[in-house]
């Protein structure tokens, strides 16, 4: 059976290449998931949305039963241990709660649940077995209760990140420890004290290093060779470089991941997100402010995953306006548009697919629009509007505004009167002021109309009366 062809940007070769599944009947994806000790910040959502889009497209093109998607939870980590010590809560309570938060937040953004969501603590035995094999084959060694991977035993180390070992040593925070044979060697297993989670192993009671978990879980659930591995580009080194090295050495006849898919990072209003800059926020922060998950997803998809994405309030307002307009024409019974599929198959070109959605909307084909948007994970039916006509003024409000206020209608009537009297400078002053408050006004055949977004600030409205 001939299936549609797709191209993807392979980080290993730094080129966009045709994607040829290892087994067309069993497509396999792995995404590095979160360390579960706190809420997911906005940047954490980008690779989830990227892989959800990939998952949806592959299921559409190959069949849902032919695609397996794994995204792990790191539930053993020093950050989790520190959070437990600081709060007096158990590690299990913290990780269970955080996983619940993560599911709720990612679900709200329209993401499907992966086929498997393994926890690292469920695969300790597989990690120990892999480490034992690496030591037996000379790619790792034990020292002072630790097991470490020997970087110089893997000639291709650095191929994924494109760095030489000397550059890595110069540019990375390499832990210098007496038990290391080489500064670049990385920990596969480390000892645990009485107050730290640990498991019995050939090297004493301890816990896994960060990198070995993904190698063990991907092998257990997808096999030693699978199709696509991904994450944010901040994971390319050291995490993915180390995963690749240990997996290839553990199974030298396998190829590990055929394609590496990395997304660029997130900016907020043109600046790197940082607590020190006051522009750091979580997905839940936005959802609790009333920003719909569909709006967040739309903004993310509007920039290609291979480019830095800038989150701005202006983009969110524009996205919400677009989705509200599309909702008004949505209908059931359609199928995804061919041009939308073509865009997505070309390196997951979501911005190109959104441009096609705009084209479809202009034709008025609500069924095709809704089905095409759904392929992108956008449920436009969830964008709710109220449309109320009072005193000759039509007020269109999102969920953030439960009832139109008298002041809103009074200001819109004032703007309309200035226009009727050809006092256009005064009318334009009100229009611009309303835009800053989160409202847009226009004249329609039925009279003046105002659209109120979720960023509407009622406290500043009286100054315009």
GROMACS .gro file of C-alpha atoms in nm:
model
  465
    1UNK     CA    1   0.000   0.000   0.000
    2UNK     CA    2   0.141   0.336  -0.105
    3UNK     CA    3   0.135   0.595   0.171
    4UNK     CA    4   0.197   0.971   0.151
    5UNK     CA    5   0.558   1.080   0.171
    6UNK     CA    6   0.684   1.312   0.442
    7UNK     CA    7   1.004   1.510   0.492
    8UNK     CA    8   1.162   1.591   0.829
    9UNK     CA    9   1.456   1.798   0.949
   10UNK     CA   10   1.708   1.549   1.086
   11UNK     CA   11   1.928   1.711   1.350
   12UNK     CA   12   2.194   1.448   1.292
   13UNK     CA   13   2.249   1.548   0.929
   14UNK     CA   14   2.118   1.906   0.964
   15UNK     CA   15   1.916   1.857   0.647
   16UNK     CA   16   1.551   1.805   0.558
   17UNK     CA   17   1.525   1.451   0.425
   18UNK     CA   18   1.249   1.211   0.316
   19UNK     CA   19   1.117   1.013   0.611
   20UNK     CA   20   1.125   0.639   0.542
   21UNK     CA   21   0.987   0.433   0.832
   22UNK     CA   22   1.193   0.138   0.948
   23UNK     CA   23   0.871  -0.064   0.947
   24UNK     CA   24   0.566   0.093   0.774
   25UNK     CA   25   0.343  -0.124   0.992
   26UNK     CA   26   0.503  -0.006   1.318
   27UNK     CA   27   0.612   0.359   1.333
   28UNK     CA   28   0.784   0.445   1.663
   29UNK     CA   29   0.844   0.783   1.829
   30UNK     CA   30   1.019   0.880   2.152
   31UNK     CA   31   1.005   1.222   2.319
   32UNK     CA   32   1.201   1.312   2.630
   33UNK     CA   33   0.941   1.405   2.889
   34UNK     CA   34   0.946   1.620   3.203
   35UNK     CA   35   1.121   1.584   3.535
   36UNK     CA   36   0.818   1.587   3.762
   37UNK     CA   37   0.879   1.821   4.053
   38UNK     CA   38   0.699   2.142   3.943
   39UNK     CA   39   0.456   2.293   3.694
   40UNK     CA   40   0.547   2.287   3.324
   41UNK     CA   41   0.660   2.631   3.210
   42UNK     CA   42   0.543   2.764   2.877
   43UNK     CA   43   0.857   2.659   2.692
   44UNK     CA   44   0.807   2.297   2.802
   45UNK     CA   45   0.492   2.283   2.590
   46UNK     CA   46   0.665   2.342   2.257
   47UNK     CA   47   0.807   1.996   2.195
   48UNK     CA   48   0.488   1.837   2.329
   49UNK     CA   49   0.282   2.027   2.070
   50UNK     CA   50   0.540   1.945   1.800
   51UNK     CA   51   0.530   1.571   1.869
   52UNK     CA   52   0.153   1.574   1.906
   53UNK     CA   53   0.130   1.727   1.558
   54UNK     CA   54   0.366   1.457   1.427
   55UNK     CA   55   0.167   1.186   1.607
   56UNK     CA   56  -0.161   1.311   1.457
   57UNK     CA   57  -0.019   1.331   1.104
   58UNK     CA   58   0.136   0.984   1.115
   59UNK     CA   59  -0.186   0.836   1.254
   60UNK     CA   60  -0.379   1.005   0.971
   61UNK     CA   61  -0.141   0.884   0.701
   62UNK     CA   62  -0.057   0.535   0.831
   63UNK     CA   63  -0.340   0.440   1.066
   64UNK     CA   64  -0.372   0.492   1.441
   65UNK     CA   65  -0.285   0.130   1.522
   66UNK     CA   66   0.046   0.155   1.335
   67UNK     CA   67   0.199   0.440   1.539
   68UNK     CA   68   0.352   0.406   1.886
   69UNK     CA   69   0.445   0.721   2.075
   70UNK     CA   70   0.642   0.710   2.400
   71UNK     CA   71   0.700   1.009   2.631
   72UNK     CA   72   0.863   0.939   2.966
   73UNK     CA   73   0.835   1.087   3.313
   74UNK     CA   74   1.162   1.136   3.502
   75UNK     CA   75   1.051   1.059   3.858
   76UNK     CA   76   1.392   0.998   4.013
   77UNK     CA   77   1.610   1.309   4.019
   78UNK     CA   78   1.800   1.528   4.263
   79UNK     CA   79   1.556   1.817   4.203
   80UNK     CA   80   1.271   1.595   4.318
   81UNK     CA   81   1.472   1.489   4.622
   82UNK     CA   82   1.542   1.854   4.705
   83UNK     CA   83   1.174   1.946   4.672
   84UNK     CA   84   1.078   1.660   4.906
   85UNK     CA   85   1.338   1.769   5.161
   86UNK     CA   86   1.227   2.133   5.144
   87UNK     CA   87   0.855   2.058   5.178
   88UNK     CA   88   0.857   1.754   5.402
   89UNK     CA   89   0.636   1.572   5.153
   90UNK     CA   90   0.702   1.227   5.016
   91UNK     CA   91   0.861   1.187   4.675
   92UNK     CA   92   0.563   0.979   4.561
   93UNK     CA   93   0.316   1.251   4.655
   94UNK     CA   94   0.518   1.514   4.470
   95UNK     CA   95   0.564   1.312   4.152
   96UNK     CA   96   0.202   1.191   4.143
   97UNK     CA   97   0.071   1.544   4.191
   98UNK     CA   98   0.306   1.689   3.930
   99UNK     CA   99   0.215   1.423   3.674
  100UNK     CA  100  -0.151   1.509   3.733
  101UNK     CA  101  -0.075   1.878   3.674
  102UNK     CA  102   0.120   1.795   3.361
  103UNK     CA  103  -0.161   1.587   3.215
  104UNK     CA  104  -0.419   1.856   3.287
  105UNK     CA  105  -0.206   2.131   3.132
  106UNK     CA  106  -0.102   1.937   2.821
  107UNK     CA  107  -0.459   1.811   2.770
  108UNK     CA  108  -0.582   2.171   2.782
  109UNK     CA  109  -0.348   2.252   2.492
  110UNK     CA  110  -0.516   1.989   2.276
  111UNK     CA  111  -0.245   1.722   2.302
  112UNK     CA  112  -0.331   1.356   2.271
  113UNK     CA  113  -0.191   1.127   2.539
  114UNK     CA  114   0.104   0.919   2.411
  115UNK     CA  115   0.070   0.545   2.366
  116UNK     CA  116   0.301   0.486   2.663
  117UNK     CA  117   0.410   0.718   2.945
  118UNK     CA  118   0.669   0.519   3.139
  119UNK     CA  119   0.809   0.636   3.471
  120UNK     CA  120   1.184   0.598   3.517
  121UNK     CA  121   1.136   0.417   3.849
  122UNK     CA  122   0.948   0.140   3.666
  123UNK     CA  123   1.256   0.055   3.454
  124UNK     CA  124   1.540   0.037   3.707
  125UNK     CA  125   1.606  -0.329   3.629
  126UNK     CA  126   1.639  -0.251   3.257
  127UNK     CA  127   1.882   0.032   3.334
  128UNK     CA  128   2.098  -0.192   3.554
  129UNK     CA  129   2.104  -0.460   3.282
  130UNK     CA  130   2.210  -0.206   3.019
  131UNK     CA  131   2.488  -0.072   3.242
  132UNK     CA  132   2.613  -0.424   3.311
  133UNK     CA  133   2.631  -0.486   2.937
  134UNK     CA  134   2.821  -0.164   2.876
  135UNK     CA  135   3.076  -0.254   3.144
  136UNK     CA  136   3.117  -0.606   3.003
  137UNK     CA  137   3.184  -0.469   2.655
  138UNK     CA  138   3.441  -0.216   2.778
  139UNK     CA  139   3.229   0.094   2.718
  140UNK     CA  140   3.177   0.166   3.086
  141UNK     CA  141   3.350   0.103   3.418
  142UNK     CA  142   3.275   0.094   3.791
  143UNK     CA  143   3.450   0.318   4.041
  144UNK     CA  144   3.374   0.410   4.403
  145UNK     CA  145   3.010   0.302   4.392
  146UNK     CA  146   2.958   0.469   4.054
  147UNK     CA  147   2.924   0.330   3.704
  148UNK     CA  148   3.046   0.564   3.428
  149UNK     CA  149   3.037   0.563   3.051
  150UNK     CA  150   3.377   0.590   2.885
  151UNK     CA  151   3.337   0.859   2.621
  152UNK     CA  152   3.658   0.777   2.436
  153UNK     CA  153   3.524   0.425   2.374
  154UNK     CA  154   3.270   0.566   2.126
  155UNK     CA  155   3.447   0.714   1.825
  156UNK     CA  156   3.139   0.903   1.702
  157UNK     CA  157   3.078   1.091   2.026
  158UNK     CA  158   2.986   1.451   1.937
  159UNK     CA  159   2.833   1.368   1.600
  160UNK     CA  160   2.480   1.468   1.700
  161UNK     CA  161   2.565   1.802   1.859
  162UNK     CA  162   2.840   1.876   1.608
  163UNK     CA  163   3.095   1.946   1.880
  164UNK     CA  164   3.443   1.812   1.933
  165UNK     CA  165   3.527   1.667   2.271
  166UNK     CA  166   3.774   1.952   2.332
  167UNK     CA  167   3.499   2.208   2.263
  168UNK     CA  168   3.266   2.024   2.498
  169UNK     CA  169   3.520   2.029   2.778
  170UNK     CA  170   3.584   2.400   2.724
  171UNK     CA  171   3.220   2.499   2.699
  172UNK     CA  172   3.048   2.267   2.944
  173UNK     CA  173   3.037   2.241   3.319
  174UNK     CA  174   3.223   1.915   3.336
  175UNK     CA  175   3.226   1.753   3.677
  176UNK     CA  176   3.582   1.679   3.781
  177UNK     CA  177   3.581   1.379   4.009
  178UNK     CA  178   3.860   1.146   4.125
  179UNK     CA  179   3.666   0.836   4.018
  180UNK     CA  180   3.652   0.950   3.653
  181UNK     CA  181   3.910   0.825   3.407
  182UNK     CA  182   3.833   1.119   3.180
  183UNK     CA  183   3.658   1.450   3.258
  184UNK     CA  184   3.398   1.384   2.984
  185UNK     CA  185   3.292   1.046   3.118
  186UNK     CA  186   2.936   1.063   3.246
  187UNK     CA  187   2.753   0.889   3.528
  188UNK     CA  188   2.533   0.589   3.457
  189UNK     CA  189   2.479   0.498   3.824
  190UNK     CA  190   2.559   0.681   4.147
  191UNK     CA  191   2.543   0.588   4.516
  192UNK     CA  192   2.254   0.690   4.740
  193UNK     CA  193   2.278   0.770   5.109
  194UNK     CA  194   2.022   0.660   5.365
  195UNK     CA  195   1.798   0.961   5.301
  196UNK     CA  196   1.799   0.936   4.920
  197UNK     CA  197   1.597   0.696   4.704
  198UNK     CA  198   1.805   0.399   4.597
  199UNK     CA  199   1.798   0.048   4.457
  200UNK     CA  200   2.032  -0.247   4.502
  201UNK     CA  201   2.279  -0.292   4.217
  202UNK     CA  202   2.613  -0.464   4.144
  203UNK     CA  203   2.779  -0.132   4.240
  204UNK     CA  204   2.597  -0.091   4.569
  205UNK     CA  205   2.274   0.081   4.668
  206UNK     CA  206   2.219   0.375   4.435
  207UNK     CA  207   2.015   0.537   4.163
  208UNK     CA  208   2.050   0.594   3.789
  209UNK     CA  209   2.214   0.890   3.624
  210UNK     CA  210   1.998   1.113   3.409
  211UNK     CA  211   2.077   0.978   3.061
  212UNK     CA  212   2.050   0.602   3.104
  213UNK     CA  213   1.677   0.609   3.178
  214UNK     CA  214   1.572   0.717   2.827
  215UNK     CA  215   1.799   0.461   2.661
  216UNK     CA  216   1.653   0.182   2.874
  217UNK     CA  217   1.289   0.288   2.836
  218UNK     CA  218   1.305   0.349   2.461
  219UNK     CA  219   1.467   0.009   2.408
  220UNK     CA  220   1.211  -0.166   2.627
  221UNK     CA  221   0.909  -0.007   2.457
  222UNK     CA  222   1.029   0.062   2.101
  223UNK     CA  223   1.327  -0.168   2.048
  224UNK     CA  224   1.696  -0.083   1.997
  225UNK     CA  225   1.612   0.086   1.665
  226UNK     CA  226   1.315   0.316   1.614
  227UNK     CA  227   1.208   0.598   1.387
  228UNK     CA  228   1.211   0.940   1.555
  229UNK     CA  229   1.357   1.078   1.878
  230UNK     CA  230   1.306   1.436   1.987
  231UNK     CA  231   1.308   1.713   2.240
  232UNK     CA  232   1.409   2.074   2.276
  233UNK     CA  233   1.744   2.168   2.126
  234UNK     CA  234   1.873   2.236   2.477
  235UNK     CA  235   1.874   1.857   2.523
  236UNK     CA  236   2.095   1.788   2.223
  237UNK     CA  237   2.399   1.813   2.448
  238UNK     CA  238   2.463   1.648   2.680
  239UNK     CA  239   2.144   1.444   2.718
  240UNK     CA  240   2.081   1.323   2.364
  241UNK     CA  241   2.451   1.297   2.281
  242UNK     CA  242   2.496   1.070   2.581
  243UNK     CA  243   2.182   0.869   2.507
  244UNK     CA  244   2.304   0.807   2.154
  245UNK     CA  245   2.649   0.698   2.268
  246UNK     CA  246   2.537   0.452   2.535
  247UNK     CA  247   2.254   0.308   2.322
  248UNK     CA  248   2.475   0.252   2.018
  249UNK     CA  249   2.737   0.085   2.235
  250UNK     CA  250   2.478  -0.128   2.414
  251UNK     CA  251   2.337  -0.248   2.079
  252UNK     CA  252   2.609  -0.194   1.818
  253UNK     CA  253   2.413  -0.371   1.543
  254UNK     CA  254   2.114  -0.137   1.587
  255UNK     CA  255   2.086   0.225   1.484
  256UNK     CA  256   1.895   0.373   1.781
  257UNK     CA  257   1.697   0.670   1.639
  258UNK     CA  258   1.675   0.709   1.262
  259UNK     CA  259   1.571   1.076   1.279
  260UNK     CA  260   1.644   1.330   1.553
  261UNK     CA  261   1.386   1.608   1.574
  262UNK     CA  262   1.466   1.915   1.783
  263UNK     CA  263   1.264   2.231   1.833
  264UNK     CA  264   1.408   2.576   1.894
  265UNK     CA  265   1.351   2.768   2.214
  266UNK     CA  266   1.082   3.007   2.336
  267UNK     CA  267   1.107   3.384   2.379
  268UNK     CA  268   0.857   3.606   2.560
  269UNK     CA  269   0.804   3.950   2.408
  270UNK     CA  270   1.138   3.914   2.227
  271UNK     CA  271   1.341   3.812   2.535
  272UNK     CA  272   1.453   3.482   2.680
  273UNK     CA  273   1.209   3.366   2.946
  274UNK     CA  274   1.365   3.419   3.288
  275UNK     CA  275   1.245   3.465   3.644
  276UNK     CA  276   1.495   3.749   3.684
  277UNK     CA  277   1.330   3.935   3.394
  278UNK     CA  278   0.983   3.883   3.535
  279UNK     CA  279   0.862   3.713   3.216
  280UNK     CA  280   0.863   3.354   3.341
  281UNK     CA  281   0.528   3.181   3.358
  282UNK     CA  282   0.377   2.837   3.341
  283UNK     CA  283   0.114   2.694   3.110
  284UNK     CA  284  -0.123   2.697   3.406
  285UNK     CA  285  -0.060   3.068   3.463
  286UNK     CA  286  -0.195   3.141   3.115
  287UNK     CA  287  -0.487   2.902   3.145
  288UNK     CA  288  -0.587   3.050   3.481
  289UNK     CA  289  -0.577   3.399   3.326
  290UNK     CA  290  -0.845   3.278   3.085
  291UNK     CA  291  -0.628   3.222   2.777
  292UNK     CA  292  -0.783   2.920   2.600
  293UNK     CA  293  -0.559   2.624   2.535
  294UNK     CA  294  -0.651   2.646   2.166
  295UNK     CA  295  -0.514   3.000   2.157
  296UNK     CA  296  -0.184   2.892   2.315
  297UNK     CA  297  -0.157   2.606   2.067
  298UNK     CA  298  -0.239   2.832   1.771
  299UNK     CA  299   0.037   3.077   1.868
  300UNK     CA  300   0.290   2.793   1.902
  301UNK     CA  301   0.196   2.645   1.565
  302UNK     CA  302   0.223   2.983   1.395
  303UNK     CA  303   0.605   2.960   1.408
  304UNK     CA  304   0.794   2.670   1.251
  305UNK     CA  305   0.944   2.443   1.515
  306UNK     CA  306   1.296   2.496   1.375
  307UNK     CA  307   1.285   2.869   1.454
  308UNK     CA  308   1.277   3.050   1.789
  309UNK     CA  309   0.917   3.125   1.888
  310UNK     CA  310   0.822   3.458   2.041
  311UNK     CA  311   0.517   3.452   2.267
  312UNK     CA  312   0.346   3.793   2.281
  313UNK     CA  313   0.014   3.911   2.414
  314UNK     CA  314  -0.057   4.065   2.073
  315UNK     CA  315  -0.019   3.724   1.905
  316UNK     CA  316  -0.252   3.566   2.159
  317UNK     CA  317  -0.519   3.833   2.099
  318UNK     CA  318  -0.489   3.791   1.723
  319UNK     CA  319  -0.508   3.412   1.752
  320UNK     CA  320  -0.818   3.430   1.968
  321UNK     CA  321  -0.988   3.663   1.723
  322UNK     CA  322  -0.910   3.429   1.435
  323UNK     CA  323  -1.037   3.123   1.619
  324UNK     CA  324  -1.359   3.297   1.720
  325UNK     CA  325  -1.428   3.389   1.358
  326UNK     CA  326  -1.360   3.033   1.247
  327UNK     CA  327  -1.587   2.896   1.514
  328UNK     CA  328  -1.877   3.093   1.373
  329UNK     CA  329  -1.850   2.905   1.042
  330UNK     CA  330  -1.741   2.561   1.167
  331UNK     CA  331  -1.949   2.263   1.057
  332UNK     CA  332  -1.933   1.885   1.089
  333UNK     CA  333  -1.876   1.623   0.825
  334UNK     CA  334  -1.561   1.750   0.655
  335UNK     CA  335  -1.222   1.597   0.580
  336UNK     CA  336  -0.878   1.761   0.602
  337UNK     CA  337  -0.789   1.976   0.304
  338UNK     CA  338  -0.521   1.838   0.069
  339UNK     CA  339  -0.313   2.156   0.084
  340UNK     CA  340  -0.309   2.145   0.465
  341UNK     CA  341  -0.181   1.787   0.451
  342UNK     CA  342   0.082   1.882   0.195
  343UNK     CA  343   0.212   2.160   0.421
  344UNK     CA  344   0.231   1.932   0.725
  345UNK     CA  345   0.408   1.657   0.534
  346UNK     CA  346   0.675   1.910   0.438
  347UNK     CA  347   0.873   1.913   0.763
  348UNK     CA  348   0.562   1.974   0.976
  349UNK     CA  349   0.509   2.318   0.825
  350UNK     CA  350   0.235   2.426   1.065
  351UNK     CA  351   0.256   2.797   0.967
  352UNK     CA  352   0.194   2.693   0.607
  353UNK     CA  353  -0.099   2.478   0.717
  354UNK     CA  354  -0.247   2.772   0.910
  355UNK     CA  355  -0.215   2.988   0.599
  356UNK     CA  356  -0.423   2.725   0.419
  357UNK     CA  357  -0.683   2.740   0.700
  358UNK     CA  358  -0.717   3.113   0.637
  359UNK     CA  359  -0.771   3.036   0.268
  360UNK     CA  360  -1.037   2.778   0.347
  361UNK     CA  361  -1.212   3.020   0.583
  362UNK     CA  362  -1.244   3.272   0.300
  363UNK     CA  363  -1.430   3.013   0.092
  364UNK     CA  364  -1.684   2.961   0.371
  365UNK     CA  365  -1.631   2.584   0.375
  366UNK     CA  366  -1.685   2.534   0.748
  367UNK     CA  367  -1.674   2.154   0.739
  368UNK     CA  368  -1.333   2.139   0.570
  369UNK     CA  369  -1.209   2.418   0.797
  370UNK     CA  370  -1.307   2.234   1.115
  371UNK     CA  371  -1.164   1.900   0.998
  372UNK     CA  372  -0.838   2.061   0.884
  373UNK     CA  373  -0.802   2.253   1.210
  374UNK     CA  374  -0.866   1.932   1.405
  375UNK     CA  375  -0.574   1.766   1.226
  376UNK     CA  376  -0.358   2.040   1.380
  377UNK     CA  377  -0.511   1.965   1.719
  378UNK     CA  378  -0.723   2.282   1.713
  379UNK     CA  379  -1.077   2.220   1.834
  380UNK     CA  380  -1.229   2.548   1.722
  381UNK     CA  381  -1.566   2.446   1.866
  382UNK     CA  382  -1.418   2.507   2.213
  383UNK     CA  383  -1.374   2.879   2.147
  384UNK     CA  384  -1.696   3.016   2.294
  385UNK     CA  385  -1.848   3.356   2.217
  386UNK     CA  386  -2.147   3.541   2.345
  387UNK     CA  387  -2.310   3.775   2.095
  388UNK     CA  388  -2.557   4.019   2.246
  389UNK     CA  389  -2.726   4.318   2.086
  390UNK     CA  390  -2.830   4.587   2.331
  391UNK     CA  391  -2.932   4.947   2.257
  392UNK     CA  392  -2.820   4.908   1.897
  393UNK     CA  393  -2.467   4.796   1.988
  394UNK     CA  394  -2.355   4.438   1.918
  395UNK     CA  395  -2.119   4.310   2.187
  396UNK     CA  396  -1.913   3.999   2.110
  397UNK     CA  397  -1.742   3.869   2.423
  398UNK     CA  398  -1.530   3.568   2.509
  399UNK     CA  399  -1.563   3.372   2.830
  400UNK     CA  400  -1.362   3.634   3.018
  401UNK     CA  401  -1.653   3.880   2.998
  402UNK     CA  402  -1.975   3.724   3.123
  403UNK     CA  403  -2.196   4.027   3.065
  404UNK     CA  404  -2.145   4.338   2.853
  405UNK     CA  405  -2.123   4.647   3.071
  406UNK     CA  406  -2.315   4.969   3.030
  407UNK     CA  407  -1.983   5.155   3.005
  408UNK     CA  408  -1.881   4.944   2.705
  409UNK     CA  409  -2.194   5.030   2.513
  410UNK     CA  410  -2.168   5.398   2.612
  411UNK     CA  411  -1.813   5.428   2.479
  412UNK     CA  412  -1.901   5.248   2.156
  413UNK     CA  413  -2.200   5.477   2.103
  414UNK     CA  414  -1.971   5.775   2.163
  415UNK     CA  415  -1.725   5.643   1.903
  416UNK     CA  416  -2.012   5.586   1.658
  417UNK     CA  417  -2.147   5.939   1.711
  418UNK     CA  418  -1.807   6.093   1.640
  419UNK     CA  419  -1.796   5.895   1.314
  420UNK     CA  420  -2.150   5.999   1.219
  421UNK     CA  421  -2.053   6.362   1.281
  422UNK     CA  422  -1.735   6.315   1.073
  423UNK     CA  423  -1.519   6.390   1.375
  424UNK     CA  424  -1.273   6.126   1.265
  425UNK     CA  425  -0.976   6.235   1.478
  426UNK     CA  426  -1.180   6.200   1.797
  427UNK     CA  427  -1.329   5.870   1.676
  428UNK     CA  428  -0.985   5.731   1.596
  429UNK     CA  429  -0.860   5.834   1.939
  430UNK     CA  430  -1.132   5.623   2.101
  431UNK     CA  431  -1.069   5.331   1.864
  432UNK     CA  432  -0.698   5.321   1.950
  433UNK     CA  433  -0.767   5.357   2.322
  434UNK     CA  434  -1.013   5.068   2.308
  435UNK     CA  435  -0.757   4.849   2.132
  436UNK     CA  436  -0.515   4.907   2.418
  437UNK     CA  437  -0.788   4.797   2.661
  438UNK     CA  438  -0.853   4.475   2.468
  439UNK     CA  439  -1.148   4.579   2.250
  440UNK     CA  440  -1.191   4.632   1.878
  441UNK     CA  441  -1.476   4.834   1.724
  442UNK     CA  442  -1.616   4.842   1.374
  443UNK     CA  443  -1.921   4.952   1.180
  444UNK     CA  444  -2.143   4.686   1.025
  445UNK     CA  445  -2.467   4.698   0.829
  446UNK     CA  446  -2.649   4.621   1.155
  447UNK     CA  447  -2.479   4.904   1.344
  448UNK     CA  448  -2.172   4.942   1.563
  449UNK     CA  449  -2.006   4.626   1.689
  450UNK     CA  450  -1.746   4.575   1.963
  451UNK     CA  451  -1.542   4.259   2.021
  452UNK     CA  452  -1.404   4.212   2.372
  453UNK     CA  453  -1.099   3.990   2.418
  454UNK     CA  454  -0.977   3.818   2.732
  455UNK     CA  455  -0.720   4.091   2.790
  456UNK     CA  456  -1.001   4.345   2.840
  457UNK     CA  457  -0.922   4.585   3.127
  458UNK     CA  458  -1.251   4.730   3.253
  459UNK     CA  459  -1.082   4.949   3.515
  460UNK     CA  460  -0.952   5.189   3.249
  461UNK     CA  461  -1.273   5.224   3.051
  462UNK     CA  462  -1.436   5.508   3.248
  463UNK     CA  463  -1.157   5.743   3.143
  464UNK     CA  464  -1.295   5.740   2.789
  465UNK     CA  465  -1.644   5.855   2.884
   0.00000   0.00000   0.00000
